GROMACS .gro file of C-alpha atoms in nm:
model
  483
    1MET     CA    1   1.624  -5.365  -1.526
    2VAL     CA    2   1.411  -5.732  -1.650
    3ILE     CA    3   1.435  -6.013  -1.589
    4LEU     CA    4   1.207  -6.319  -1.717
    5PRO     CA    5   1.230  -6.684  -1.706
    6THR     CA    6   1.156  -6.808  -2.046
    7GLU     CA    7   1.296  -7.195  -1.993
    8LYS     CA    8   0.941  -7.346  -2.138
    9LYS     CA    9   0.748  -7.273  -2.434
   10ILE     CA   10   0.405  -7.224  -2.508
   11ASP     CA   11   0.259  -7.687  -2.523
   12TRP     CA   12  -0.106  -7.594  -2.717
   13SER     CA   13  -0.166  -7.975  -2.629
   14ARG     CA   14  -0.225  -7.829  -2.273
   15PRO     CA   15  -0.336  -7.472  -2.293
   16PRO     CA   16  -0.290  -7.212  -2.012
   17VAL     CA   17  -0.643  -7.186  -1.949
   18VAL     CA   18  -0.655  -7.017  -1.582
   19VAL     CA   19  -0.369  -6.728  -1.769
   20PHE     CA   20  -0.576  -6.668  -2.055
   21SER     CA   21  -0.895  -6.656  -1.852
   22LEU     CA   22  -0.697  -6.384  -1.626
   23LEU     CA   23  -0.571  -6.201  -1.879
   24LEU     CA   24  -0.942  -6.162  -2.027
   25ILE     CA   25  -1.104  -6.079  -1.688
   26ASN     CA   26  -0.825  -5.804  -1.619
   27LEU     CA   27  -0.911  -5.679  -1.925
   28LEU     CA   28  -1.288  -5.689  -1.945
   29VAL     CA   29  -1.296  -5.511  -1.562
   30PHE     CA   30  -1.059  -5.236  -1.731
   31LEU     CA   31  -1.247  -5.200  -2.045
   32TRP     CA   32  -1.644  -5.180  -1.839
   33GLN     CA   33  -1.629  -5.112  -1.462
   34GLN     CA   34  -1.280  -4.884  -1.486
   35SER     CA   35  -1.343  -4.690  -1.823
   36ASN     CA   36  -1.642  -4.494  -1.622
   37ASP     CA   37  -1.422  -4.397  -1.346
   38ALA     CA   38  -1.349  -4.029  -1.574
   39ASN     CA   39  -1.759  -4.008  -1.580
   40VAL     CA   40  -1.785  -4.057  -1.134
   41TYR     CA   41  -1.443  -3.847  -1.109
   42GLN     CA   42  -1.615  -3.556  -1.347
   43THR     CA   43  -2.033  -3.571  -1.180
   44ALA     CA   44  -1.865  -3.580  -0.816
   45ILE     CA   45  -1.650  -3.230  -0.842
   46GLU     CA   46  -1.955  -3.071  -1.056
   47PHE     CA   47  -2.174  -3.245  -0.786
   48TYR     CA   48  -1.952  -3.017  -0.498
   49SER     CA   49  -1.941  -2.737  -0.721
   50GLU     CA   50  -2.288  -2.612  -0.761
   51SER     CA   51  -2.337  -2.700  -0.339
   52SER     CA   52  -2.339  -2.561  -0.092
   53LEU     CA   53  -2.005  -2.741   0.059
   54PRO     CA   54  -1.711  -2.503  -0.087
   55GLU     CA   55  -1.808  -2.179   0.132
   56GLN     CA   56  -1.914  -2.460   0.364
   57GLU     CA   57  -1.613  -2.614   0.434
   58TRP     CA   58  -1.327  -2.394   0.351
   59GLN     CA   59  -1.282  -2.262   0.693
   60PRO     CA   60  -1.258  -2.605   0.897
   61TYR     CA   61  -1.076  -2.716   0.565
   62VAL     CA   62  -0.769  -2.453   0.633
   63ASP     CA   63  -0.824  -2.541   1.039
   64PHE     CA   64  -0.734  -2.891   0.906
   65ARG     CA   65  -0.455  -2.791   0.750
   66ILE     CA   66  -0.322  -2.612   0.972
   67ARG     CA   67  -0.401  -2.895   1.228
   68GLY     CA   68  -0.186  -3.108   1.051
   69GLY     CA   69   0.123  -2.803   1.071
   70ASP     CA   70   0.258  -2.852   0.700
   71ILE     CA   71   0.118  -2.491   0.633
   72ASP     CA   72  -0.036  -2.173   0.707
   73GLU     CA   73  -0.346  -1.999   0.681
   74PRO     CA   74  -0.177  -1.709   0.430
   75THR     CA   75  -0.013  -1.964   0.233
   76LEU     CA   76  -0.351  -2.148   0.206
   77GLN     CA   77  -0.516  -1.854   0.061
   78GLU     CA   78  -0.293  -1.799  -0.187
   79GLU     CA   79  -0.342  -2.142  -0.269
   80ARG     CA   80  -0.665  -2.180  -0.273
   81GLU     CA   81  -0.801  -2.237  -0.607
   82TYR     CA   82  -0.531  -2.487  -0.659
   83LEU     CA   83  -0.681  -2.701  -0.354
   84PHE     CA   84  -0.990  -2.762  -0.481
   85LEU     CA   85  -1.016  -3.111  -0.589
   86ASP     CA   86  -0.845  -3.188  -0.206
   87LEU     CA   87  -1.187  -3.094  -0.063
   88VAL     CA   88  -1.379  -3.342  -0.258
   89PHE     CA   89  -1.151  -3.632  -0.262
   90ASP     CA   90  -0.916  -3.616   0.063
   91PRO     CA   91  -1.048  -3.918   0.241
   92LYS     CA   92  -0.839  -3.784   0.535
   93PHE     CA   93  -1.074  -3.437   0.554
   94ASP     CA   94  -1.327  -3.654   0.505
   95GLU     CA   95  -1.294  -3.787   0.759
   96PHE     CA   96  -1.205  -3.486   0.962
   97LEU     CA   97  -1.486  -3.340   0.858
   98GLN     CA   98  -1.795  -3.608   0.987
   99GLU     CA   99  -1.635  -3.600   1.336
  100THR     CA  100  -1.648  -3.168   1.338
  101ILE     CA  101  -1.937  -3.081   1.112
  102PRO     CA  102  -2.170  -2.983   1.429
  103TYR     CA  103  -1.920  -2.727   1.555
  104TYR     CA  104  -1.901  -2.565   1.231
  105ALA     CA  105  -2.251  -2.553   1.134
  106ALA     CA  106  -2.420  -2.258   1.274
  107ASN     CA  107  -2.788  -2.409   1.315
  108ASP     CA  108  -2.963  -2.755   1.297
  109ALA     CA  109  -3.066  -2.714   0.951
  110THR     CA  110  -2.715  -2.595   0.816
  111ARG     CA  111  -2.598  -2.900   0.960
  112TYR     CA  112  -2.858  -3.134   0.841
  113GLU     CA  113  -2.786  -2.999   0.460
  114TRP     CA  114  -2.423  -2.985   0.539
  115ILE     CA  115  -2.432  -3.333   0.621
  116THR     CA  116  -2.657  -3.470   0.419
  117GLU     CA  117  -2.484  -3.317   0.075
  118ARG     CA  118  -2.133  -3.452   0.194
  119ALA     CA  119  -2.317  -3.799   0.237
  120GLU     CA  120  -2.389  -3.747  -0.162
  121LEU     CA  121  -2.051  -3.654  -0.236
  122ARG     CA  122  -1.900  -3.934  -0.035
  123ARG     CA  123  -2.145  -4.157  -0.186
  124GLN     CA  124  -2.022  -4.034  -0.540
  125VAL     CA  125  -1.657  -4.095  -0.493
  126ASN     CA  126  -1.669  -4.425  -0.322
  127LEU     CA  127  -1.810  -4.539  -0.654
  128LEU     CA  128  -1.461  -4.475  -0.833
  129SER     CA  129  -1.313  -4.872  -0.894
  130ALA     CA  130  -0.981  -4.746  -0.672
  131LYS     CA  131  -1.218  -4.667  -0.372
  132ALA     CA  132  -1.428  -4.942  -0.433
  133TYR     CA  133  -1.212  -5.242  -0.534
  134GLY     CA  134  -0.894  -5.113  -0.459
  135LEU     CA  135  -0.680  -5.193  -0.116
  136ALA     CA  136  -0.699  -4.918   0.146
  137THR     CA  137  -0.387  -4.873   0.297
  138HIS     CA  138  -0.572  -4.874   0.722
  139GLN     CA  139  -0.874  -5.109   0.580
  140VAL     CA  140  -0.836  -5.419   0.629
  141SER     CA  141  -1.071  -5.657   0.363
  142VAL     CA  142  -1.066  -5.987   0.286
  143ILE     CA  143  -1.281  -5.933  -0.025
  144ASN     CA  144  -1.071  -5.621  -0.145
  145LEU     CA  145  -0.672  -5.849  -0.136
  146ILE     CA  146  -0.861  -5.997  -0.387
  147THR     CA  147  -1.017  -5.757  -0.553
  148TYR     CA  148  -0.757  -5.512  -0.590
  149GLN     CA  149  -0.533  -5.751  -0.755
  150PHE     CA  150  -0.806  -5.746  -1.099
  151LEU     CA  151  -0.756  -5.337  -1.128
  152HIS     CA  152  -0.536  -5.117  -1.301
  153GLY     CA  153  -0.394  -4.767  -1.295
  154ASP     CA  154  -0.347  -4.728  -1.687
  155TRP     CA  155  -0.283  -4.909  -2.038
  156MET     CA  156   0.079  -4.904  -1.995
  157HIS     CA  157  -0.017  -5.067  -1.636
  158LEU     CA  158  -0.239  -5.318  -1.746
  159LEU     CA  159  -0.048  -5.468  -2.096
  160GLY     CA  160   0.283  -5.459  -1.891
  161ASN     CA  161   0.163  -5.672  -1.650
  162MET     CA  162  -0.039  -5.934  -1.863
  163ILE     CA  163   0.254  -5.962  -2.096
  164PHE     CA  164   0.439  -6.065  -1.746
  165LEU     CA  165   0.185  -6.296  -1.690
  166LEU     CA  166   0.131  -6.469  -2.033
  167VAL     CA  167   0.498  -6.514  -2.043
  168CYS     CA  168   0.542  -6.686  -1.722
  169GLY     CA  169   0.229  -6.775  -1.583
  170PHE     CA  170   0.193  -7.095  -1.859
  171ALA     CA  171   0.517  -7.279  -1.697
  172VAL     CA  172   0.360  -7.259  -1.376
  173GLU     CA  173   0.005  -7.352  -1.476
  174ALA     CA  174   0.149  -7.639  -1.684
  175SER     CA  175   0.342  -7.771  -1.340
  176LEU     CA  176   0.052  -7.692  -1.114
  177GLY     CA  177  -0.231  -7.724  -1.248
  178GLY     CA  178  -0.453  -7.482  -1.333
  179ARG     CA  179  -0.693  -7.482  -0.956
  180ARG     CA  180  -0.369  -7.429  -0.776
  181PHE     CA  181  -0.251  -7.262  -0.996
  182LEU     CA  182  -0.537  -6.935  -0.927
  183LEU     CA  183  -0.561  -7.058  -0.594
  184PHE     CA  184  -0.146  -6.936  -0.590
  185TYR     CA  185  -0.228  -6.682  -0.819
  186LEU     CA  186  -0.462  -6.522  -0.582
  187LEU     CA  187  -0.329  -6.546  -0.251
  188GLY     CA  188   0.011  -6.433  -0.418
  189GLY     CA  189  -0.149  -6.110  -0.475
  190ALA     CA  190  -0.366  -6.093  -0.123
  191GLY     CA  191   0.029  -6.180   0.022
  192GLY     CA  192   0.176  -5.837  -0.119
  193GLY     CA  193  -0.136  -5.658  -0.076
  194ALA     CA  194  -0.103  -5.781   0.293
  195LEU     CA  195   0.287  -5.648   0.299
  196PHE     CA  196   0.188  -5.333   0.165
  197GLN     CA  197  -0.073  -5.238   0.441
  198LEU     CA  198   0.200  -5.353   0.691
  199SER     CA  199   0.501  -5.096   0.478
  200GLN     CA  200   0.179  -4.792   0.529
  201MET     CA  201   0.121  -4.886   0.936
  202ASN     CA  202   0.278  -4.601   0.995
  203ASN     CA  203   0.179  -4.326   0.721
  204ASP     CA  204  -0.147  -4.108   0.822
  205GLU     CA  205  -0.214  -4.101   0.449
  206ILE     CA  206  -0.484  -4.274   0.295
  207ASP     CA  207  -0.397  -4.381  -0.001
  208TYR     CA  208  -0.502  -4.720  -0.252
  209LEU     CA  209  -0.359  -5.011  -0.389
  210VAL     CA  210  -0.439  -5.133  -0.782
  211GLY     CA  211  -0.301  -5.388  -1.018
  212ALA     CA  212  -0.198  -5.763  -1.065
  213SER     CA  213   0.192  -5.657  -0.965
  214GLY     CA  214   0.180  -5.844  -0.629
  215SER     CA  215   0.045  -6.183  -0.841
  216ILE     CA  216   0.228  -6.131  -1.152
  217SER     CA  217   0.550  -6.192  -0.872
  218ALA     CA  218   0.409  -6.420  -0.678
  219VAL     CA  219   0.388  -6.584  -1.054
  220MET     CA  220   0.769  -6.538  -1.088
  221ALA     CA  221   0.878  -6.676  -0.732
  222MET     CA  222   0.695  -6.997  -0.861
  223TYR     CA  223   0.834  -7.057  -1.152
  224VAL     CA  224   1.188  -7.035  -1.012
  225THR     CA  225   1.099  -7.247  -0.722
  226LEU     CA  226   0.959  -7.482  -0.955
  227PHE     CA  227   1.268  -7.502  -1.088
  228ARG     CA  228   1.477  -7.517  -0.804
  229LEU     CA  229   1.854  -7.542  -0.924
  230HIS     CA  230   1.791  -7.680  -1.273
  231LYS     CA  231   1.977  -7.421  -1.516
  232ILE     CA  232   1.702  -7.267  -1.726
  233GLU     CA  233   1.731  -6.974  -1.980
  234PHE     CA  234   1.641  -6.639  -1.811
  235PHE     CA  235   1.563  -6.317  -2.077
  236TYR     CA  236   1.716  -5.999  -1.977
  237TRP     CA  237   1.654  -5.633  -2.061
  238LEU     CA  238   1.879  -5.371  -1.964
  239PHE     CA  239   1.885  -5.059  -2.084
  240VAL     CA  240   1.971  -5.105  -2.392
  241PHE     CA  241   2.118  -5.454  -2.347
  242VAL     CA  242   1.907  -5.765  -2.437
  243GLY     CA  243   1.980  -6.091  -2.435
  244TYR     CA  244   1.976  -6.422  -2.255
  245PHE     CA  245   2.149  -6.636  -1.963
  246ARG     CA  246   2.111  -6.952  -1.822
  247ALA     CA  247   2.156  -6.972  -1.424
  248PRO     CA  248   2.005  -7.226  -1.119
  249ALA     CA  249   1.648  -7.047  -1.114
  250LEU     CA  250   1.618  -7.041  -0.766
  251LEU     CA  251   1.938  -6.827  -0.691
  252LEU     CA  252   1.745  -6.566  -0.923
  253LEU     CA  253   1.511  -6.541  -0.656
  254PRO     CA  254   1.707  -6.339  -0.373
  255LEU     CA  255   1.816  -6.130  -0.688
  256TYR     CA  256   1.437  -6.034  -0.716
  257ILE     CA  257   1.344  -5.956  -0.383
  258ALA     CA  258   1.712  -5.754  -0.422
  259LEU     CA  259   1.613  -5.534  -0.715
  260GLU     CA  260   1.247  -5.404  -0.544
  261ALA     CA  261   1.429  -5.351  -0.195
  262VAL     CA  262   1.692  -5.106  -0.356
  263LYS     CA  263   1.411  -4.992  -0.538
  264TRP     CA  264   1.162  -4.929  -0.290
  265PHE     CA  265   1.479  -4.758  -0.046
  266ILE     CA  266   1.608  -4.527  -0.317
  267THR     CA  267   1.223  -4.391  -0.393
  268PRO     CA  268   1.004  -4.413  -0.120
  269GLU     CA  269   0.831  -4.147  -0.227
  270SER     CA  270   0.674  -4.369  -0.573
  271ASN     CA  271   0.382  -4.418  -0.693
  272ILE     CA  272   0.514  -4.790  -0.706
  273ALA     CA  273   0.403  -5.001  -0.438
  274TYR     CA  274   0.754  -5.232  -0.401
  275SER     CA  275   0.638  -5.401  -0.072
  276ALA     CA  276   0.367  -5.538  -0.276
  277HIS     CA  277   0.600  -5.710  -0.547
  278ILE     CA  278   0.817  -5.803  -0.239
  279GLY     CA  279   0.481  -5.988  -0.066
  280GLY     CA  280   0.454  -6.167  -0.429
  281PHE     CA  281   0.804  -6.273  -0.459
  282VAL     CA  282   0.785  -6.431  -0.074
  283THR     CA  283   0.456  -6.600  -0.089
  284GLY     CA  284   0.503  -6.768  -0.413
  285ALA     CA  285   0.791  -6.904  -0.329
  286ALA     CA  286   0.623  -6.996  -0.004
  287LEU     CA  287   0.346  -7.143  -0.150
  288VAL     CA  288   0.538  -7.372  -0.377
  289ALA     CA  289   0.778  -7.463  -0.128
  290LEU     CA  290   0.474  -7.609   0.110
  291ALA     CA  291   0.352  -7.817  -0.139
  292GLN     CA  292   0.679  -7.923  -0.292
  293ARG     CA  293   0.667  -8.006   0.061
  294PHE     CA  294   0.354  -8.165   0.192
  295MET     CA  295   0.161  -8.188  -0.153
  296THR     CA  296   0.452  -8.398  -0.394
  297GLN     CA  297   0.178  -8.504  -0.616
  298SER     CA  298  -0.030  -8.201  -0.713
  299ILE     CA  299   0.350  -8.066  -0.922
  300ASP     CA  300   0.375  -8.248  -1.268
  301ASP     CA  301   0.773  -8.325  -1.207
  302ASP     CA  302   0.805  -8.519  -1.588
  303TYR     CA  303   0.646  -8.057  -1.722
  304ILE     CA  304   0.989  -7.950  -1.499
  305GLU     CA  305   1.235  -8.214  -1.527
  306GLN     CA  306   1.136  -8.212  -1.925
  307ARG     CA  307   1.476  -8.059  -2.085
  308GLN     CA  308   1.452  -7.819  -2.388
  309ASP     CA  309   1.677  -7.870  -2.658
  310GLU     CA  310   1.925  -7.611  -2.639
  311ASP     CA  311   1.815  -7.286  -2.858
  312LEU     CA  312   2.095  -7.220  -3.122
  313GLU     CA  313   1.888  -7.006  -3.338
  314ARG     CA  314   1.847  -6.807  -3.018
  315LYS     CA  315   2.143  -6.769  -2.893
  316ALA     CA  316   2.242  -6.648  -3.219
  317LEU     CA  317   2.016  -6.387  -3.248
  318ASP     CA  318   2.126  -6.302  -2.954
  319ARG     CA  319   2.446  -6.220  -3.049
  320VAL     CA  320   2.264  -6.038  -3.367
  321TYR     CA  321   2.132  -5.791  -3.114
  322ARG     CA  322   2.413  -5.762  -2.875
  323ALA     CA  323   2.646  -5.602  -3.173
  324ILE     CA  324   2.344  -5.359  -3.282
  325ALA     CA  325   2.324  -5.301  -2.939
  326GLU     CA  326   2.728  -5.149  -2.952
  327TYR     CA  327   2.674  -4.999  -3.319
  328GLU     CA  328   2.875  -5.316  -3.487
  329PHE     CA  329   2.617  -5.306  -3.769
  330GLU     CA  330   2.796  -5.448  -4.074
  331LYS     CA  331   2.876  -5.739  -3.750
  332ALA     CA  332   2.537  -5.759  -3.710
  333LEU     CA  333   2.397  -5.780  -4.080
  334THR     CA  334   2.699  -6.092  -4.122
  335GLN     CA  335   2.530  -6.228  -3.789
  336LEU     CA  336   2.146  -6.269  -3.924
  337GLU     CA  337   2.268  -6.433  -4.284
  338PRO     CA  338   2.272  -6.726  -4.161
  339LEU     CA  339   1.973  -6.700  -3.952
  340LEU     CA  340   1.788  -6.619  -4.268
  341ALA     CA  341   1.884  -6.862  -4.480
  342LYS     CA  342   1.759  -7.121  -4.199
  343SER     CA  343   1.458  -6.947  -4.103
  344GLU     CA  344   1.066  -7.053  -4.134
  345ALA     CA  345   0.836  -6.781  -4.299
  346LYS     CA  346   0.728  -6.645  -3.955
  347GLN     CA  347   1.057  -6.614  -3.827
  348ARG     CA  348   1.174  -6.518  -4.129
  349ALA     CA  349   0.909  -6.201  -4.190
  350GLN     CA  350   1.114  -6.069  -3.811
  351LEU     CA  351   1.459  -6.147  -3.934
  352LEU     CA  352   1.381  -5.948  -4.272
  353GLY     CA  353   1.242  -5.678  -4.014
  354VAL     CA  354   1.603  -5.672  -3.863
  355LYS     CA  355   1.766  -5.657  -4.135
  356LEU     CA  356   1.609  -5.371  -4.277
  357ASN     CA  357   1.716  -5.168  -4.000
  358LEU     CA  358   2.018  -5.245  -3.969
  359VAL     CA  359   2.037  -5.163  -4.387
  360ASN     CA  360   1.877  -4.825  -4.297
  361ALA     CA  361   2.138  -4.740  -4.051
  362LEU     CA  362   2.431  -4.860  -4.314
  363GLY     CA  363   2.265  -4.690  -4.606
  364ASN     CA  364   2.401  -4.649  -5.019
  365GLN     CA  365   2.425  -4.927  -5.165
  366GLN     CA  366   2.370  -5.208  -4.926
  367LYS     CA  367   2.076  -5.058  -4.825
  368THR     CA  368   1.926  -5.046  -5.282
  369ASP     CA  369   2.063  -5.419  -5.288
  370PHE     CA  370   1.829  -5.540  -5.015
  371LEU     CA  371   1.533  -5.365  -5.123
  372VAL     CA  372   1.583  -5.452  -5.495
  373HIS     CA  373   1.567  -5.777  -5.355
  374CYS     CA  374   1.253  -5.822  -5.139
  375ILE     CA  375   1.087  -5.680  -5.440
  376ASP     CA  376   1.266  -5.895  -5.681
  377GLN     CA  377   1.142  -6.222  -5.475
  378ASN     CA  378   0.803  -5.987  -5.377
  379GLN     CA  379   0.849  -5.998  -5.006
  380HIS     CA  380   0.604  -5.804  -4.775
  381PHE     CA  381   0.659  -5.776  -4.401
  382ASP     CA  382   0.643  -5.490  -4.155
  383GLY     CA  383   0.793  -5.102  -4.236
  384LEU     CA  384   0.880  -5.273  -4.583
  385ASP     CA  385   0.676  -5.059  -4.845
  386SER     CA  386   0.717  -4.707  -4.636
  387ALA     CA  387   1.124  -4.784  -4.712
  388ILE     CA  388   1.004  -4.832  -5.037
  389HIS     CA  389   0.821  -4.541  -5.106
  390HIS     CA  390   1.084  -4.295  -4.925
  391TRP     CA  391   1.400  -4.503  -5.033
  392TRP     CA  392   1.319  -4.491  -5.430
  393GLY     CA  393   1.250  -4.075  -5.376
  394GLN     CA  394   1.582  -4.010  -5.225
  395LEU     CA  395   1.722  -4.203  -5.551
  396SER     CA  396   1.884  -3.910  -5.809
  397ASP     CA  397   1.762  -3.994  -6.177
  398ALA     CA  398   2.084  -4.104  -6.230
  399GLU     CA  399   2.089  -4.386  -5.955
  400GLN     CA  400   1.746  -4.500  -6.023
  401GLN     CA  401   1.865  -4.567  -6.400
  402ALA     CA  402   2.165  -4.744  -6.243
  403ILE     CA  403   1.908  -5.050  -6.159
  404ASP     CA  404   1.872  -5.353  -6.393
  405ASN     CA  405   1.568  -5.226  -6.616
  406HIS     CA  406   1.455  -5.583  -6.518
  407GLN     CA  407   1.433  -5.476  -6.144
  408ARG     CA  408   1.299  -5.103  -6.257
  409VAL     CA  409   0.943  -5.258  -6.340
  410LYS     CA  410   0.923  -5.482  -6.079
  411ILE     CA  411   0.954  -5.129  -5.832
  412GLY     CA  412   0.699  -4.956  -6.077
  413LEU     CA  413   0.471  -5.207  -6.020
  414ARG     CA  414   0.519  -5.240  -5.626
  415LEU     CA  415   0.507  -4.829  -5.624
  416MET     CA  416   0.166  -4.894  -5.778
  417ASP     CA  417   0.064  -5.105  -5.515
  418LEU     CA  418   0.154  -4.797  -5.286
  419ASP     CA  419  -0.072  -4.565  -5.510
  420GLN     CA  420   0.286  -4.389  -5.612
  421TYR     CA  421   0.166  -4.333  -5.987
  422GLN     CA  422   0.344  -4.108  -6.062
  423ALA     CA  423   0.718  -4.215  -5.909
  424SER     CA  424   0.557  -4.547  -6.157
  425GLU     CA  425   0.473  -4.352  -6.444
  426SER     CA  426   0.855  -4.207  -6.432
  427ILE     CA  427   1.043  -4.567  -6.426
  428LEU     CA  428   0.702  -4.619  -6.724
  429TYR     CA  429   0.904  -4.354  -6.976
  430GLN     CA  430   1.268  -4.438  -6.847
  431LEU     CA  431   1.242  -4.835  -6.959
  432VAL     CA  432   1.092  -4.692  -7.282
  433ASP     CA  433   1.327  -4.440  -7.368
  434SER     CA  434   1.543  -4.675  -7.299
  435HIS     CA  435   1.388  -4.927  -7.571
  436TYR     CA  436   1.338  -5.207  -7.283
  437LYS     CA  437   1.070  -5.441  -7.474
  438GLN     CA  438   0.964  -5.678  -7.212
  439PRO     CA  439   0.559  -5.719  -7.150
  440MET     CA  440   0.599  -5.630  -6.792
  441VAL     CA  441   0.633  -5.303  -6.898
  442ALA     CA  442   0.346  -5.294  -7.120
  443LYS     CA  443   0.131  -5.406  -6.762
  444LEU     CA  444   0.264  -5.139  -6.599
  445ALA     CA  445   0.137  -4.906  -6.877
  446ARG     CA  446  -0.235  -5.070  -6.844
  447ARG     CA  447  -0.209  -5.081  -6.483
  448LEU     CA  448  -0.142  -4.700  -6.550
  449ALA     CA  449  -0.453  -4.637  -6.712
  450HIS     CA  450  -0.656  -4.882  -6.438
  451PHE     CA  451  -0.544  -4.585  -6.238
  452TYR     CA  452  -0.578  -4.309  -6.441
  453GLU     CA  453  -0.940  -4.434  -6.511
  454ARG     CA  454  -1.065  -4.491  -6.174
  455GLN     CA  455  -0.956  -4.099  -6.123
  456GLY     CA  456  -1.150  -3.989  -6.367
  457ILE     CA  457  -0.882  -3.862  -6.633
  458VAL     CA  458  -0.966  -3.938  -6.926
  459SER     CA  459  -0.674  -3.840  -7.170
  460ARG     CA  460  -0.379  -4.009  -6.910
  461THR     CA  461  -0.650  -4.302  -6.951
  462THR     CA  462  -0.637  -4.308  -7.355
  463THR     CA  463  -0.257  -4.219  -7.358
  464MET     CA  464  -0.192  -4.523  -7.128
  465THR     CA  465  -0.421  -4.748  -7.292
  466GLU     CA  466  -0.218  -4.655  -7.623
  467LEU     CA  467   0.114  -4.659  -7.443
  468ALA     CA  468  -0.022  -5.009  -7.337
  469ASP     CA  469  -0.154  -5.148  -7.671
  470SER     CA  470   0.149  -5.007  -7.851
  471LEU     CA  471   0.423  -5.210  -7.661
  472MET     CA  472   0.203  -5.535  -7.683
  473HIS     CA  473   0.170  -5.558  -8.066
  474SER     CA  474   0.415  -5.301  -8.198
  475GLY     CA  475   0.720  -5.348  -8.024
  476MET     CA  476   0.931  -5.158  -7.797
  477HIS     CA  477   0.961  -4.761  -7.958
  478ASP     CA  478   0.939  -4.411  -7.853
  479SER     CA  479   0.569  -4.351  -7.810
  480ARG     CA  480   0.602  -4.091  -7.546
  481THR     CA  481   0.292  -3.866  -7.581
  482GLN     CA  482   0.321  -3.545  -7.432
  483LEU     CA  483   0.063  -3.514  -7.164
   0.00000   0.00000   0.00000
């Protein structure tokens, strides 16, 4: 379930410089710093494999695991080949070795070599971004409370956080000012990290927290706290249900926290740090509440109080999406038409894409009428070209010839734009046979001649050139040549 505040729109007269800077920094860290982690990981594995450590450390590892009480030696022996990565990367085992190597080493020379190789492995493993800059569960570090906020587990983790930051961050930055927003952002992330560490105090496992989720949670809490009990707009997404609603802003804060707490309770083994989210929410709300109480001049109340015009078009589009979610495609199509009639160019392309999906679902004549209209009006938007190609290929000869000649020649020209020359040539001969006398038919023949010329097919180039000349100068007649 996703609920995002969307009351404000970006004011480009005061662009969100800090938000854009944070987006760029997070992206650069992921592309530059974290892109090398795979190489570091592989280098550590290769070093361990080629060293004397695998044989020396197997018995200590068996003792380490048995001491933990979760497994017996025969089982470990059976699973030995699957436990290799644990020997390399398990931080608790590394701590165990630092204390016990002297007891396992047969002599001083063996002990020196073992300690030296283990130290080199530790150095290589510690180069991994998460270990170097992530937030360890049992290690308090002010620096890492900041740096962990700029690391991410994968592309989806990064993109999800950055989308939330962009959607929510610009309004908070406009309200607080760039410097204060940056300070509160970092403190919110630190608060999320601190609660994560507190929640892991009784957990013996060593883990590392990465991601801006605590900071983003703080930004969302700042947003709703700044608007207090003003009714603002929220976007929601629950399974297939999407839309907007209005509610007093601050009432959503307990909901945010409750949702994270429930997720934390029912999935305690999840690799998502719900405790960091809760810590971010609480810290962000507290920081803004303190600013509202003691630093009232630091908040742009005029920006917050400025009423947004009620977006009737968005509400109408919301009704369209509701109808789609309920599989009422005819209803959705009817509701979409008024929006298309008064939409501007950029929004119109988006709405036409929605309509294309609807007529694809409905099929039959509505799809044909819509695509023919788009071709006639020379429309261009995402997905249209592939839809035209697929649609024309599915029509029978009778269905193709039932379309008006004027429209068919435009379809032929559009298919040429898509390199569907065979379909275009078929349309050309349909038009010739029907004695359709328009210059655009000659244009279609001329474009086919140019196509065959580029392909180096001389006979067809000649045929299409002669046909185009015949159509232009001699009127329409049956000049079809057998190829």
